[in-house]
mmCIF file of N, CA and C in Angstrom:
data_model
loop_
_atom_site.group_PDB
_atom_site.id
_atom_site.type_symbol
_atom_site.label_atom_id
_atom_site.label_comp_id
_atom_site.label_asym_id
_atom_site.label_seq_id
_atom_site.Cartn_x
_atom_site.Cartn_y
_atom_site.Cartn_z
ATOM 1 N N UNK A 197 -37.397 -13.050 -29.323
ATOM 2 C CA UNK A 197 -36.046 -13.549 -29.480
ATOM 3 C C UNK A 197 -35.905 -14.925 -28.894
ATOM 4 N N UNK A 198 -35.346 -15.783 -29.691
ATOM 5 C CA UNK A 198 -35.185 -17.132 -29.183
ATOM 6 C C UNK A 198 -33.779 -17.349 -28.658
ATOM 7 N N UNK A 199 -33.524 -18.482 -28.016
ATOM 8 C CA UNK A 199 -32.220 -18.792 -27.402
ATOM 9 C C UNK A 199 -31.143 -18.832 -28.412
ATOM 10 N N UNK A 200 -31.394 -19.347 -29.579
ATOM 11 C CA UNK A 200 -30.376 -19.432 -30.636
ATOM 12 C C UNK A 200 -29.857 -18.097 -31.059
ATOM 13 N N UNK A 201 -30.748 -17.115 -31.150
ATOM 14 C CA UNK A 201 -30.374 -15.767 -31.496
ATOM 15 C C UNK A 201 -29.486 -15.121 -30.403
ATOM 16 N N UNK A 202 -29.868 -15.315 -29.154
ATOM 17 C CA UNK A 202 -29.043 -14.767 -28.070
ATOM 18 C C UNK A 202 -27.707 -15.408 -27.986
ATOM 19 N N UNK A 203 -27.616 -16.721 -28.163
ATOM 20 C CA UNK A 203 -26.302 -17.423 -28.149
ATOM 21 C C UNK A 203 -25.470 -16.939 -29.323
ATOM 22 N N UNK A 204 -26.077 -16.792 -30.486
ATOM 23 C CA UNK A 204 -25.321 -16.337 -31.678
ATOM 24 C C UNK A 204 -24.800 -14.925 -31.452
ATOM 25 N N UNK A 205 -25.648 -14.085 -30.852
ATOM 26 C CA UNK A 205 -25.248 -12.668 -30.583
ATOM 27 C C UNK A 205 -24.111 -12.692 -29.568
ATOM 28 N N UNK A 206 -24.195 -13.495 -28.530
ATOM 29 C CA UNK A 206 -23.101 -13.537 -27.533
ATOM 30 C C UNK A 206 -21.809 -13.996 -28.148
ATOM 31 N N UNK A 207 -21.786 -15.081 -28.909
ATOM 32 C CA UNK A 207 -20.558 -15.549 -29.544
ATOM 33 C C UNK A 207 -20.080 -14.582 -30.627
ATOM 34 N N UNK A 208 -20.979 -13.934 -31.330
ATOM 35 C CA UNK A 208 -20.546 -12.957 -32.300
ATOM 36 C C UNK A 208 -19.823 -11.794 -31.663
ATOM 37 N N UNK A 209 -20.364 -11.284 -30.568
ATOM 38 C CA UNK A 209 -19.669 -10.219 -29.804
ATOM 39 C C UNK A 209 -18.371 -10.721 -29.236
ATOM 40 N N UNK A 210 -18.319 -11.965 -28.736
ATOM 41 C CA UNK A 210 -17.098 -12.507 -28.216
ATOM 42 C C UNK A 210 -16.018 -12.608 -29.268
ATOM 43 N N UNK A 211 -16.402 -13.019 -30.465
ATOM 44 C CA UNK A 211 -15.471 -13.093 -31.560
ATOM 45 C C UNK A 211 -14.989 -11.718 -31.992
ATOM 46 N N UNK A 212 -15.950 -10.772 -32.042
ATOM 47 C CA UNK A 212 -15.620 -9.421 -32.470
ATOM 48 C C UNK A 212 -14.694 -8.684 -31.532
ATOM 49 N N UNK A 213 -14.997 -8.796 -30.197
ATOM 50 C CA UNK A 213 -14.229 -8.066 -29.203
ATOM 51 C C UNK A 213 -13.256 -8.988 -28.448
ATOM 52 N N UNK A 214 -13.026 -10.185 -28.912
ATOM 53 C CA UNK A 214 -12.171 -11.147 -28.278
ATOM 54 C C UNK A 214 -10.793 -10.667 -27.938
ATOM 55 N N UNK A 215 -10.080 -10.169 -28.994
ATOM 56 C CA UNK A 215 -8.689 -9.691 -28.762
ATOM 57 C C UNK A 215 -8.614 -8.559 -27.726
ATOM 58 N N UNK A 216 -9.562 -7.669 -27.756
ATOM 59 C CA UNK A 216 -9.599 -6.583 -26.792
ATOM 60 C C UNK A 216 -9.872 -7.128 -25.409
ATOM 61 N N UNK A 217 -10.808 -8.076 -25.286
ATOM 62 C CA UNK A 217 -11.120 -8.650 -23.967
ATOM 63 C C UNK A 217 -9.962 -9.455 -23.413
ATOM 64 N N UNK A 218 -9.203 -10.101 -24.293
ATOM 65 C CA UNK A 218 -8.032 -10.862 -23.841
ATOM 66 C C UNK A 218 -6.984 -9.948 -23.255
ATOM 67 N N UNK A 219 -6.752 -8.794 -23.947
ATOM 68 C CA UNK A 219 -5.749 -7.879 -23.496
ATOM 69 C C UNK A 219 -6.154 -7.289 -22.150
ATOM 70 N N UNK A 220 -7.393 -6.928 -22.011
ATOM 71 C CA UNK A 220 -7.886 -6.375 -20.732
ATOM 72 C C UNK A 220 -7.804 -7.436 -19.651
ATOM 73 N N UNK A 221 -8.197 -8.697 -19.958
ATOM 74 C CA UNK A 221 -8.090 -9.775 -18.924
ATOM 75 C C UNK A 221 -6.653 -10.002 -18.488
ATOM 76 N N UNK A 222 -5.736 -9.945 -19.429
ATOM 77 C CA UNK A 222 -4.328 -10.177 -19.049
ATOM 78 C C UNK A 222 -3.754 -9.017 -18.166
ATOM 79 N N UNK A 223 -4.180 -7.780 -18.510
ATOM 80 C CA UNK A 223 -3.718 -6.638 -17.677
ATOM 81 C C UNK A 223 -4.314 -6.688 -16.263
ATOM 82 N N UNK A 224 -5.613 -6.998 -16.205
ATOM 83 C CA UNK A 224 -6.211 -7.051 -14.891
ATOM 84 C C UNK A 224 -5.646 -8.192 -14.060
ATOM 85 N N UNK A 225 -5.479 -9.357 -14.653
ATOM 86 C CA UNK A 225 -4.959 -10.510 -13.954
ATOM 87 C C UNK A 225 -3.523 -10.251 -13.529
ATOM 88 N N UNK A 226 -2.729 -9.524 -14.331
ATOM 89 C CA UNK A 226 -1.347 -9.263 -13.947
ATOM 90 C C UNK A 226 -1.292 -8.337 -12.721
ATOM 91 N N UNK A 227 -2.158 -7.348 -12.703
ATOM 92 C CA UNK A 227 -2.217 -6.438 -11.539
ATOM 93 C C UNK A 227 -2.657 -7.200 -10.273
ATOM 94 N N UNK A 228 -3.686 -8.013 -10.416
ATOM 95 C CA UNK A 228 -4.137 -8.745 -9.249
ATOM 96 C C UNK A 228 -3.107 -9.720 -8.798
ATOM 97 N N UNK A 229 -2.431 -10.404 -9.684
ATOM 98 C CA UNK A 229 -1.357 -11.329 -9.292
ATOM 99 C C UNK A 229 -0.243 -10.614 -8.557
ATOM 100 N N UNK A 230 0.112 -9.420 -9.085
ATOM 101 C CA UNK A 230 1.155 -8.629 -8.410
ATOM 102 C C UNK A 230 0.761 -8.207 -7.036
ATOM 103 N N UNK A 231 -0.502 -7.862 -6.846
ATOM 104 C CA UNK A 231 -0.982 -7.504 -5.511
ATOM 105 C C UNK A 231 -0.917 -8.690 -4.528
ATOM 106 N N UNK A 232 -1.267 -9.807 -5.032
ATOM 107 C CA UNK A 232 -1.233 -11.055 -4.184
ATOM 108 C C UNK A 232 0.233 -11.417 -3.837
ATOM 109 N N UNK A 233 1.106 -11.299 -4.766
ATOM 110 C CA UNK A 233 2.542 -11.579 -4.492
ATOM 111 C C UNK A 233 3.092 -10.615 -3.491
ATOM 112 N N UNK A 234 2.819 -9.356 -3.650
ATOM 113 C CA UNK A 234 3.312 -8.333 -2.714
ATOM 114 C C UNK A 234 2.719 -8.595 -1.284
ATOM 115 N N UNK A 235 1.502 -8.936 -1.239
ATOM 116 C CA UNK A 235 0.848 -9.199 0.064
ATOM 117 C C UNK A 235 1.460 -10.454 0.703
ATOM 118 N N UNK A 236 1.746 -11.466 -0.070
ATOM 119 C CA UNK A 236 2.333 -12.672 0.514
ATOM 120 C C UNK A 236 3.784 -12.404 1.022
ATOM 121 N N UNK A 237 4.529 -11.677 0.184
ATOM 122 C CA UNK A 237 5.914 -11.368 0.580
ATOM 123 C C UNK A 237 5.968 -10.487 1.831
ATOM 124 N N UNK A 238 5.016 -9.534 1.860
ATOM 125 C CA UNK A 238 4.987 -8.661 3.064
ATOM 126 C C UNK A 238 4.575 -9.411 4.307
ATOM 127 N N UNK A 239 3.680 -10.340 4.216
ATOM 128 C CA UNK A 239 3.256 -11.169 5.334
ATOM 129 C C UNK A 239 4.372 -12.070 5.777
ATOM 130 N N UNK A 240 5.096 -12.608 4.855
ATOM 131 C CA UNK A 240 6.220 -13.486 5.199
ATOM 132 C C UNK A 240 7.350 -12.688 5.887
ATOM 133 N N UNK A 241 7.627 -11.510 5.333
ATOM 134 C CA UNK A 241 8.691 -10.667 5.940
ATOM 135 C C UNK A 241 8.284 -10.192 7.351
ATOM 136 N N UNK A 242 7.028 -9.850 7.494
ATOM 137 C CA UNK A 242 6.551 -9.410 8.803
ATOM 138 C C UNK A 242 6.575 -10.505 9.787
ATOM 139 N N UNK A 243 6.312 -11.751 9.349
ATOM 140 C CA UNK A 243 6.296 -12.899 10.263
ATOM 141 C C UNK A 243 7.658 -13.368 10.660
ATOM 142 N N UNK A 244 8.644 -13.187 9.793
ATOM 143 C CA UNK A 244 9.981 -13.723 10.057
ATOM 144 C C UNK A 244 10.962 -12.685 10.584
ATOM 145 N N UNK A 245 10.628 -11.417 10.538
ATOM 146 C CA UNK A 245 11.554 -10.400 11.015
ATOM 147 C C UNK A 245 11.495 -10.298 12.523
ATOM 148 N N UNK A 246 12.607 -9.946 13.084
ATOM 149 C CA UNK A 246 12.693 -9.723 14.536
ATOM 150 C C UNK A 246 12.166 -8.378 14.894
ATOM 151 N N UNK A 247 11.413 -8.261 15.974
ATOM 152 C CA UNK A 247 10.886 -6.978 16.355
ATOM 153 C C UNK A 247 12.002 -6.032 16.674
ATOM 154 N N UNK A 248 11.879 -4.785 16.302
ATOM 155 C CA UNK A 248 12.905 -3.769 16.614
ATOM 156 C C UNK A 248 12.823 -3.374 18.073
ATOM 157 N N UNK A 249 13.998 -3.180 18.629
ATOM 158 C CA UNK A 249 14.027 -2.802 20.038
ATOM 159 C C UNK A 249 13.614 -1.272 20.131
ATOM 160 N N UNK A 250 12.723 -1.003 20.993
ATOM 161 C CA UNK A 250 12.303 0.378 21.180
ATOM 162 C C UNK A 250 12.721 0.842 22.516
ATOM 163 N N UNK A 251 12.968 2.151 22.603
ATOM 164 C CA UNK A 251 13.323 2.784 23.814
ATOM 165 C C UNK A 251 12.165 3.599 24.257
ATOM 166 N N UNK A 252 11.700 3.347 25.470
ATOM 167 C CA UNK A 252 10.635 4.138 26.035
ATOM 168 C C UNK A 252 11.151 5.485 26.475
ATOM 169 N N UNK A 253 10.587 6.514 25.964
ATOM 170 C CA UNK A 253 11.077 7.859 26.332
ATOM 171 C C UNK A 253 9.890 8.575 27.009
ATOM 172 N N UNK A 254 10.130 9.097 28.144
ATOM 173 C CA UNK A 254 9.095 9.874 28.846
ATOM 174 C C UNK A 254 9.050 11.270 28.197
ATOM 175 N N UNK A 255 7.963 11.542 27.508
ATOM 176 C CA UNK A 255 7.874 12.788 26.735
ATOM 177 C C UNK A 255 7.870 13.980 27.712
ATOM 178 N N UNK A 256 7.179 13.908 28.792
ATOM 179 C CA UNK A 256 7.174 15.036 29.744
ATOM 180 C C UNK A 256 8.581 15.361 30.271
ATOM 181 N N UNK A 257 9.334 14.262 30.575
ATOM 182 C CA UNK A 257 10.680 14.478 31.069
ATOM 183 C C UNK A 257 11.543 15.101 29.977
ATOM 184 N N UNK A 258 11.379 14.654 28.736
ATOM 185 C CA UNK A 258 12.176 15.192 27.610
ATOM 186 C C UNK A 258 11.967 16.683 27.488
ATOM 187 N N UNK A 259 10.669 17.113 27.454
ATOM 188 C CA UNK A 259 10.371 18.519 27.279
ATOM 189 C C UNK A 259 10.766 19.362 28.506
ATOM 190 N N UNK A 260 10.707 18.771 29.744
ATOM 191 C CA UNK A 260 11.188 19.505 30.893
ATOM 192 C C UNK A 260 12.672 19.787 30.732
ATOM 193 N N UNK A 261 13.459 18.770 30.281
ATOM 194 C CA UNK A 261 14.834 18.993 30.024
ATOM 195 C C UNK A 261 15.103 20.068 28.982
ATOM 196 N N UNK A 262 14.368 20.016 27.913
ATOM 197 C CA UNK A 262 14.524 20.999 26.856
ATOM 198 C C UNK A 262 14.192 22.418 27.310
ATOM 199 N N UNK A 263 13.102 22.507 28.121
ATOM 200 C CA UNK A 263 12.707 23.789 28.637
ATOM 201 C C UNK A 263 13.749 24.342 29.583
ATOM 202 N N UNK A 264 14.257 23.498 30.408
ATOM 203 C CA UNK A 264 15.324 23.956 31.342
ATOM 204 C C UNK A 264 16.537 24.399 30.596
ATOM 205 N N UNK A 265 16.948 23.664 29.548
ATOM 206 C CA UNK A 265 18.080 24.018 28.791
ATOM 207 C C UNK A 265 17.879 25.355 28.052
ATOM 208 N N UNK A 266 16.675 25.532 27.542
ATOM 209 C CA UNK A 266 16.349 26.761 26.803
ATOM 210 C C UNK A 266 16.340 27.971 27.847
ATOM 211 N N UNK A 267 15.815 27.730 29.007
ATOM 212 C CA UNK A 267 15.791 28.782 30.004
ATOM 213 C C UNK A 267 17.213 29.174 30.441
ATOM 214 N N UNK A 268 18.085 28.155 30.590
ATOM 215 C CA UNK A 268 19.471 28.413 30.978
ATOM 216 C C UNK A 268 20.167 29.207 29.905
ATOM 217 N N UNK A 269 19.932 28.853 28.616
ATOM 218 C CA UNK A 269 20.525 29.527 27.510
ATOM 219 C C UNK A 269 20.051 30.948 27.410
ATOM 220 N N UNK A 270 18.740 31.167 27.680
ATOM 221 C CA UNK A 270 18.222 32.526 27.616
ATOM 222 C C UNK A 270 18.788 33.362 28.759
ATOM 223 N N UNK A 271 18.978 32.807 29.953
ATOM 224 C CA UNK A 271 19.536 33.498 31.041
ATOM 225 C C UNK A 271 21.006 33.837 30.830
ATOM 226 N N UNK A 272 21.687 32.981 30.063
ATOM 227 C CA UNK A 272 23.136 33.241 29.759
ATOM 228 C C UNK A 272 23.269 34.207 28.608
ATOM 229 N N UNK A 273 22.160 34.464 27.905
ATOM 230 C CA UNK A 273 22.214 35.392 26.770
ATOM 231 C C UNK A 273 22.669 34.758 25.496
ATOM 232 N N UNK A 274 22.695 33.500 25.351
ATOM 233 C CA UNK A 274 23.043 32.827 24.106
ATOM 234 C C UNK A 274 21.850 32.214 23.463
ATOM 235 N N UNK A 275 21.904 32.287 22.153
ATOM 236 C CA UNK A 275 20.800 31.608 21.398
ATOM 237 C C UNK A 275 21.416 30.780 20.305
ATOM 238 N N UNK A 276 20.684 29.826 19.848
ATOM 239 C CA UNK A 276 21.167 28.955 18.770
ATOM 240 C C UNK A 276 20.448 29.252 17.461
ATOM 241 N N UNK A 277 20.291 30.535 17.140
ATOM 242 C CA UNK A 277 19.613 30.910 15.918
ATOM 243 C C UNK A 277 20.505 31.184 14.780
ATOM 244 N N UNK A 278 21.743 30.846 14.888
ATOM 245 C CA UNK A 278 22.668 30.948 13.755
ATOM 246 C C UNK A 278 23.351 32.170 13.733
#
């Protein structure tokens, strides 16, 4: 096989499957462009937003209070089961 045959074969396939390849290329490029746009917008929003204020909660203290409240309710004979 010489170079001319390979080049002719390549261009022949390109002409034959050109419309299909263009459609696939447009769909893939659109998805990739959308991903890039979403990534840029997310990075800009994360960089410009103010951090949310968080409240530090002591988990052990919270459950101690809940346990004490449940024990008091059980001792009083009341339940919150509806």
